[in-house]
Short mmCIF file of C-alpha atoms in Angstrom, two decimals:
data_model
loop_
_atom_site.label_atom_id
_atom_site.label_comp_id
_atom_site.label_asym_id
_atom_site.label_seq_id
_atom_site.Cartn_x
_atom_site.Cartn_y
_atom_site.Cartn_z
CA UNK O 1 -28.28 -121.70 -67.87
CA UNK O 2 -29.68 -124.24 -70.31
CA UNK O 3 -28.23 -123.86 -73.76
CA UNK O 4 -30.81 -122.15 -75.98
CA UNK O 5 -31.22 -121.67 -79.70
CA UNK O 6 -31.37 -118.00 -80.57
CA UNK O 7 -32.46 -116.70 -83.96
CA UNK O 8 -31.23 -113.25 -85.00
CA UNK O 9 -33.05 -111.66 -87.91
CA UNK O 10 -31.11 -108.75 -89.37
CA UNK O 11 -27.34 -108.53 -88.95
CA UNK O 12 -26.59 -104.83 -88.84
CA UNK O 13 -24.82 -103.21 -85.90
CA UNK O 14 -27.50 -104.24 -83.39
CA UNK O 15 -28.15 -107.71 -84.80
CA UNK O 16 -24.45 -108.54 -84.81
CA UNK O 17 -24.18 -107.23 -81.27
CA UNK O 18 -26.88 -109.68 -80.20
CA UNK O 19 -25.13 -112.51 -82.02
CA UNK O 20 -21.91 -111.75 -80.14
CA UNK O 21 -23.65 -111.64 -76.75
CA UNK O 22 -25.58 -114.85 -77.38
CA UNK O 23 -22.46 -116.70 -78.51
CA UNK O 24 -20.37 -115.33 -75.62
CA UNK O 25 -22.88 -116.83 -73.22
CA UNK O 26 -22.68 -120.28 -74.79
CA UNK O 27 -25.84 -120.36 -76.89
CA UNK O 28 -26.48 -121.58 -80.41
CA UNK O 29 -27.29 -118.82 -82.90
CA UNK O 30 -29.01 -119.07 -86.27
CA UNK O 31 -28.87 -115.81 -88.20
CA UNK O 32 -30.78 -114.60 -91.22
CA UNK O 33 -30.09 -111.58 -93.40
CA UNK O 34 -30.70 -111.47 -97.17
CA UNK O 35 -28.12 -108.72 -97.70
CA UNK O 36 -25.09 -109.68 -99.83
CA UNK O 37 -22.05 -110.78 -97.81
CA UNK O 38 -23.99 -110.54 -94.53
CA UNK O 39 -22.40 -113.71 -93.17
CA UNK O 40 -18.88 -112.63 -94.11
CA UNK O 41 -19.35 -109.26 -92.39
CA UNK O 42 -20.73 -110.87 -89.24
CA UNK O 43 -17.90 -113.39 -88.97
CA UNK O 44 -15.30 -110.68 -89.56
CA UNK O 45 -16.78 -108.61 -86.73
CA UNK O 46 -16.83 -111.59 -84.38
CA UNK O 47 -13.17 -112.34 -85.06
CA UNK O 48 -12.37 -108.70 -84.35
CA UNK O 49 -14.22 -108.40 -81.02
CA UNK O 50 -13.79 -111.94 -79.66
CA UNK O 51 -10.61 -110.99 -77.70
CA UNK O 52 -12.64 -108.22 -76.05
CA UNK O 53 -15.34 -110.71 -75.11
CA UNK O 54 -12.68 -113.02 -73.69
CA UNK O 55 -11.51 -110.19 -71.41
CA UNK O 56 -15.09 -109.52 -70.37
CA UNK O 57 -15.66 -113.20 -69.62
CA UNK O 58 -16.95 -116.02 -71.81
CA UNK O 59 -19.13 -118.95 -70.83
CA UNK O 60 -17.25 -122.24 -70.70
CA UNK O 61 -18.93 -123.51 -73.87
CA UNK O 62 -18.80 -120.22 -75.79
CA UNK O 63 -17.71 -120.58 -79.40
CA UNK O 64 -18.02 -118.73 -82.69
CA UNK O 65 -18.57 -122.16 -84.24
CA UNK O 66 -22.08 -122.18 -82.72
CA UNK O 67 -23.16 -119.60 -85.31
CA UNK O 68 -24.83 -120.60 -88.55
CA UNK O 69 -26.70 -118.68 -91.24
CA UNK O 70 -30.01 -119.79 -92.73
CA UNK O 71 -30.96 -119.23 -96.36
CA UNK O 72 -34.61 -118.64 -95.51
CA UNK O 73 -36.24 -116.74 -92.66
CA UNK O 74 -38.57 -119.64 -91.89
CA UNK O 75 -35.61 -121.98 -91.45
CA UNK O 76 -33.88 -119.56 -89.08
CA UNK O 77 -36.78 -119.35 -86.64
CA UNK O 78 -38.46 -122.75 -86.86
CA UNK O 79 -36.48 -124.26 -83.98
CA UNK O 80 -35.65 -121.15 -81.94
CA UNK O 81 -36.34 -120.49 -78.27
CA UNK O 82 -35.97 -116.73 -78.74
CA UNK O 83 -36.11 -114.71 -81.95
CA UNK O 84 -34.40 -111.32 -81.87
CA UNK O 85 -35.72 -109.16 -84.70
CA UNK O 86 -33.24 -106.40 -85.60
CA UNK O 87 -34.22 -105.24 -89.09
CA UNK O 88 -34.16 -101.52 -90.08
CA UNK O 89 -36.57 -99.10 -88.37
CA UNK O 90 -39.35 -99.11 -90.93
CA UNK O 91 -42.78 -100.09 -89.61
CA UNK O 92 -44.02 -101.94 -92.66
CA UNK O 93 -40.77 -103.89 -93.02
CA UNK O 94 -40.81 -104.88 -89.37
CA UNK O 95 -44.43 -105.96 -89.55
CA UNK O 96 -43.78 -108.01 -92.69
CA UNK O 97 -40.82 -109.76 -91.03
CA UNK O 98 -42.69 -110.32 -87.76
CA UNK O 99 -45.64 -111.80 -89.66
CA UNK O 100 -43.35 -114.40 -91.24
CA UNK O 101 -41.59 -115.12 -87.94
CA UNK O 102 -44.95 -115.64 -86.23
CA UNK O 103 -46.03 -118.08 -88.94
CA UNK O 104 -43.00 -120.34 -88.52
CA UNK O 105 -41.67 -119.97 -84.95
CA UNK O 106 -42.63 -122.50 -82.23
CA UNK O 107 -45.67 -121.35 -80.26
CA UNK O 108 -43.68 -120.93 -77.03
CA UNK O 109 -40.77 -119.05 -78.63
CA UNK O 110 -40.37 -115.43 -77.59
CA UNK O 111 -40.45 -112.93 -80.43
CA UNK O 112 -38.43 -109.91 -79.31
CA UNK O 113 -38.01 -106.78 -81.38
CA UNK O 114 -34.91 -104.61 -80.93
CA UNK O 115 -36.83 -101.57 -82.16
CA UNK O 116 -35.72 -98.26 -80.70
CA UNK O 117 -38.97 -96.50 -81.54
CA UNK O 118 -42.10 -98.57 -82.09
CA UNK O 119 -44.43 -99.76 -79.35
CA UNK O 120 -45.03 -103.51 -79.03
CA UNK O 121 -48.80 -103.07 -79.49
CA UNK O 122 -48.14 -101.67 -82.96
CA UNK O 123 -45.72 -104.40 -84.02
CA UNK O 124 -47.71 -107.35 -82.69
CA UNK O 125 -50.65 -106.35 -84.89
CA UNK O 126 -48.80 -108.18 -87.68
CA UNK O 127 -48.77 -111.49 -85.80
CA UNK O 128 -51.88 -113.53 -86.54
CA UNK O 129 -51.00 -116.77 -84.70
CA UNK O 130 -49.40 -115.85 -81.38
CA UNK O 131 -49.22 -112.09 -80.73
CA UNK O 132 -49.16 -112.87 -77.01
CA UNK O 133 -45.45 -113.78 -77.18
CA UNK O 134 -44.28 -110.53 -78.84
CA UNK O 135 -42.20 -108.17 -76.69
CA UNK O 136 -39.83 -105.26 -77.15
CA UNK O 137 -36.26 -106.02 -76.06
CA UNK O 138 -34.44 -102.81 -76.87
CA UNK O 139 -30.66 -102.88 -76.32
CA UNK O 140 -27.93 -100.24 -76.46
CA UNK O 141 -24.79 -100.23 -78.60
CA UNK O 142 -22.48 -102.09 -78.21
CA UNK O 143 -25.00 -104.80 -77.38
CA UNK O 144 -22.26 -107.29 -76.50
CA UNK O 145 -21.14 -105.08 -73.57
CA UNK O 146 -23.82 -102.56 -72.53
CA UNK O 147 -26.05 -104.39 -70.03
CA UNK O 148 -29.32 -102.46 -70.35
CA UNK O 149 -32.20 -104.04 -72.26
CA UNK O 150 -35.60 -102.36 -72.09
CA UNK O 151 -38.42 -104.92 -72.08
CA UNK O 152 -42.00 -103.94 -72.83
CA UNK O 153 -45.14 -105.85 -73.60
CA UNK O 154 -48.04 -104.73 -75.75
CA UNK O 155 -51.80 -104.93 -75.31
CA UNK O 156 -51.83 -108.59 -76.36
CA UNK O 157 -48.62 -109.70 -74.61
CA UNK O 158 -49.06 -112.28 -71.85
CA UNK O 159 -47.19 -111.68 -68.60
CA UNK O 160 -45.53 -115.09 -68.71
CA UNK O 161 -43.61 -114.14 -71.85
CA UNK O 162 -42.39 -110.94 -70.20
CA UNK O 163 -41.20 -113.08 -67.27
CA UNK O 164 -39.49 -115.57 -69.58
CA UNK O 165 -37.76 -112.78 -71.50
CA UNK O 166 -36.65 -111.10 -68.29
CA UNK O 167 -35.09 -114.35 -67.05
CA UNK O 168 -33.26 -115.03 -70.32
CA UNK O 169 -31.75 -111.55 -70.63
CA UNK O 170 -30.78 -111.56 -66.97
CA UNK O 171 -28.79 -114.74 -67.52
CA UNK O 172 -27.09 -113.11 -70.51
CA UNK O 173 -25.28 -110.77 -68.05
CA UNK O 174 -27.74 -108.00 -68.86
CA UNK O 175 -29.73 -105.60 -66.70
CA UNK O 176 -33.32 -106.03 -67.90
CA UNK O 177 -35.60 -103.06 -67.31
CA UNK O 178 -39.20 -104.25 -67.48
CA UNK O 179 -41.21 -101.16 -68.33
CA UNK O 180 -44.45 -100.47 -66.50
CA UNK O 181 -46.08 -99.46 -69.77
CA UNK O 182 -45.27 -98.82 -73.41
CA UNK O 183 -44.35 -95.62 -75.19
CA UNK O 184 -42.74 -94.65 -78.51
CA UNK O 185 -38.97 -94.48 -78.05
CA UNK O 186 -39.12 -96.33 -74.72
CA UNK O 187 -37.09 -94.71 -71.89
CA UNK O 188 -33.39 -94.49 -72.68
CA UNK O 189 -33.76 -93.23 -76.24
CA UNK O 190 -36.30 -90.56 -75.25
CA UNK O 191 -33.89 -89.20 -72.65
CA UNK O 192 -30.95 -89.32 -75.04
CA UNK O 193 -32.98 -87.63 -77.77
CA UNK O 194 -33.90 -84.74 -75.46
CA UNK O 195 -30.22 -84.15 -74.74
CA UNK O 196 -29.37 -84.57 -78.44
CA UNK O 197 -31.93 -81.93 -79.47
CA UNK O 198 -30.51 -79.43 -76.98
CA UNK O 199 -26.95 -80.22 -78.10
CA UNK O 200 -27.89 -79.54 -81.73
CA UNK O 201 -29.42 -76.19 -80.77
CA UNK O 202 -26.24 -75.21 -78.91
CA UNK O 203 -24.04 -76.08 -81.91
CA UNK O 204 -26.47 -74.53 -84.40
CA UNK O 205 -26.59 -71.24 -82.47
CA UNK O 206 -22.79 -71.04 -82.33
CA UNK O 207 -22.68 -71.28 -78.54
CA UNK O 208 -20.33 -74.27 -78.50
CA UNK O 209 -18.59 -76.74 -80.78
CA UNK O 210 -19.29 -80.47 -80.77
CA UNK O 211 -16.08 -80.95 -78.76
CA UNK O 212 -17.17 -78.43 -76.12
CA UNK O 213 -20.59 -80.08 -75.82
CA UNK O 214 -18.96 -83.48 -75.32
CA UNK O 215 -16.61 -82.05 -72.68
CA UNK O 216 -19.57 -80.60 -70.81
CA UNK O 217 -21.04 -84.09 -70.46
CA UNK O 218 -17.91 -86.26 -70.10
CA UNK O 219 -16.26 -84.22 -67.35
CA UNK O 220 -19.46 -83.31 -65.52
CA UNK O 221 -22.88 -84.97 -65.41
CA UNK O 222 -21.75 -88.00 -67.41
CA UNK O 223 -19.48 -89.11 -64.57
CA UNK O 224 -22.34 -88.95 -62.09
CA UNK O 225 -24.91 -90.50 -64.41
CA UNK O 226 -22.74 -93.59 -64.85
CA UNK O 227 -23.34 -94.28 -61.18
CA UNK O 228 -26.70 -92.85 -60.22
CA UNK O 229 -28.77 -91.50 -63.08
CA UNK O 230 -30.53 -88.12 -63.05
CA UNK O 231 -32.90 -88.66 -60.12
CA UNK O 232 -30.41 -89.85 -57.50
CA UNK O 233 -27.89 -87.28 -58.74
CA UNK O 234 -30.40 -84.51 -57.98
CA UNK O 235 -31.38 -86.24 -54.72
CA UNK O 236 -27.80 -85.58 -53.56
CA UNK O 237 -28.00 -81.99 -54.79
CA UNK O 238 -30.53 -81.33 -52.03
CA UNK O 239 -28.03 -81.95 -49.26
CA UNK O 240 -29.17 -83.79 -46.13
CA UNK O 241 -32.83 -83.25 -46.99
CA UNK O 242 -32.33 -84.81 -50.41
CA UNK O 243 -34.92 -84.43 -53.14
CA UNK O 244 -37.33 -82.49 -50.93
CA UNK O 245 -34.92 -79.57 -50.58
CA UNK O 246 -33.73 -79.84 -54.16
CA UNK O 247 -37.28 -79.39 -55.47
CA UNK O 248 -37.92 -76.46 -53.14
CA UNK O 249 -34.62 -74.79 -54.06
CA UNK O 250 -34.32 -75.48 -57.77
CA UNK O 251 -37.87 -76.43 -58.77
CA UNK O 252 -38.79 -72.88 -59.85
CA UNK O 253 -35.90 -72.92 -62.34
CA UNK O 254 -37.87 -75.46 -64.39
CA UNK O 255 -40.03 -72.55 -65.54
CA UNK O 256 -37.05 -70.66 -66.93
CA UNK O 257 -36.74 -70.87 -70.74
CA UNK O 258 -33.30 -72.48 -70.72
CA UNK O 259 -33.98 -75.41 -72.98
CA UNK O 260 -35.51 -75.77 -76.42
CA UNK O 261 -37.68 -78.87 -76.55
CA UNK O 262 -38.40 -78.66 -80.27
CA UNK O 263 -35.64 -80.05 -82.51
CA UNK O 264 -33.81 -77.54 -84.71
CA UNK O 265 -34.18 -77.73 -88.46
CA UNK O 266 -31.48 -80.10 -89.69
CA UNK O 267 -30.18 -77.74 -92.35
CA UNK O 268 -27.17 -78.43 -94.56
CA UNK O 269 -25.26 -75.85 -92.54
CA UNK O 270 -26.03 -77.58 -89.23
CA UNK O 271 -25.20 -80.99 -90.67
CA UNK O 272 -21.83 -79.67 -91.85
CA UNK O 273 -21.08 -78.15 -88.44
CA UNK O 274 -21.70 -81.49 -86.75
CA UNK O 275 -19.78 -83.48 -89.36
CA UNK O 276 -16.80 -81.11 -89.29
CA UNK O 277 -16.81 -80.99 -85.51
CA UNK O 278 -16.82 -84.76 -84.96
CA UNK O 279 -14.26 -85.26 -87.74
CA UNK O 280 -11.95 -82.79 -86.00
CA UNK O 281 -12.52 -84.53 -82.65
CA UNK O 282 -11.73 -88.02 -83.96
CA UNK O 283 -8.68 -86.82 -85.92
CA UNK O 284 -6.68 -89.62 -87.53
CA UNK O 285 -8.05 -92.31 -85.20
CA UNK O 286 -10.14 -94.87 -87.07
CA UNK O 287 -13.68 -95.81 -86.06
CA UNK O 288 -12.43 -99.34 -85.31
CA UNK O 289 -9.74 -98.05 -82.94
CA UNK O 290 -12.26 -95.80 -81.21
CA UNK O 291 -14.63 -98.75 -80.77
CA UNK O 292 -11.88 -100.87 -79.21
CA UNK O 293 -10.98 -98.02 -76.85
CA UNK O 294 -14.64 -97.58 -75.93
CA UNK O 295 -15.01 -101.30 -75.23
CA UNK O 296 -11.94 -101.41 -72.98
CA UNK O 297 -13.26 -98.45 -71.03
CA UNK O 298 -16.75 -99.95 -70.67
CA UNK O 299 -15.36 -103.19 -69.28
CA UNK O 300 -13.29 -101.30 -66.69
CA UNK O 301 -16.24 -99.08 -65.76
CA UNK O 302 -18.60 -102.02 -65.27
CA UNK O 303 -16.00 -103.83 -63.20
CA UNK O 304 -15.66 -100.72 -61.02
CA UNK O 305 -19.42 -100.52 -60.51
CA UNK O 306 -19.42 -104.19 -59.57
CA UNK O 307 -16.61 -103.70 -57.07
CA UNK O 308 -18.37 -100.73 -55.47
CA UNK O 309 -21.61 -102.69 -55.10
CA UNK O 310 -23.71 -100.18 -57.01
CA UNK O 311 -25.52 -102.68 -59.21
CA UNK O 312 -28.43 -102.26 -59.51
CA UNK O 313 -28.68 -98.48 -59.50
CA UNK O 314 -32.36 -98.42 -58.51
CA UNK O 315 -31.41 -99.55 -55.01
CA UNK O 316 -28.32 -98.12 -53.35
CA UNK O 317 -26.57 -100.96 -51.56
CA UNK O 318 -24.63 -100.55 -48.33
CA UNK O 319 -20.88 -100.55 -48.62
CA UNK O 320 -17.92 -100.14 -46.33
CA UNK O 321 -16.54 -96.62 -46.29
CA UNK O 322 -12.85 -96.85 -47.23
CA UNK O 323 -10.23 -95.54 -44.82
CA UNK O 324 -8.77 -92.46 -46.47
#
């Protein structure tokens, strides 16, 4: 892949994750964040996770030295091929930042927002010059390892910029998911939020602790979802007739009032239950140690999926049945 210049605006958890992925794939990165000590924090994180990225696989020309910080937003984006906006989730702030980016970025540069909630049609309203190159490119933490990036265009987005974005993220060892339309929260976050709401109800009602909820996912559906996702998982639940039988057999259960779709009130009592529960679960292990353990696991899991030939999950590929 041709070496590109990537601008990252906002260097929080997601912005720094993008910086790491861009650098690991051999690209030049110009970052901008007005927060005090932003550069020091970013470079400290990179030094910490670079050995992990080396295990995952670096491009031949990958180097932390290809990162620089700009003093002004205009300087960060003026020569960029792709601008990854990752500022906090506040609509007016994002629109203000995107307006400035649009004023100074090259006309053919892609402006990609990492937003987890807003639709591209809403955000591109702020761009007076070239709203046609604004897309959503929503990643998942840790961005430097998790391959999914949800790509969506708005009402003014031109198809060629969606295609360009798809090609760039694909060559960054990602699994771009180009959405057929746009919706608040996109796809992954809406599904996770539904599960999160139900989990909060279960803890709030005293049915289970946070540890028990996590066990219910980790040792059960989570193992299957890593391979197939909810639809193919249920396709197998129907036996030889697949989804047809599953819907006939279990479809009526959808009418049963098992789940609570409305979020519970986040009272002080519920907050404390969740805080106490996760504190007990993590014990004396630091967040940093848990992140390193998570990253090692993710690398092994993705390697396993690669070996089994199950990328991409939307099409099940043929494989040789092992002799057992």
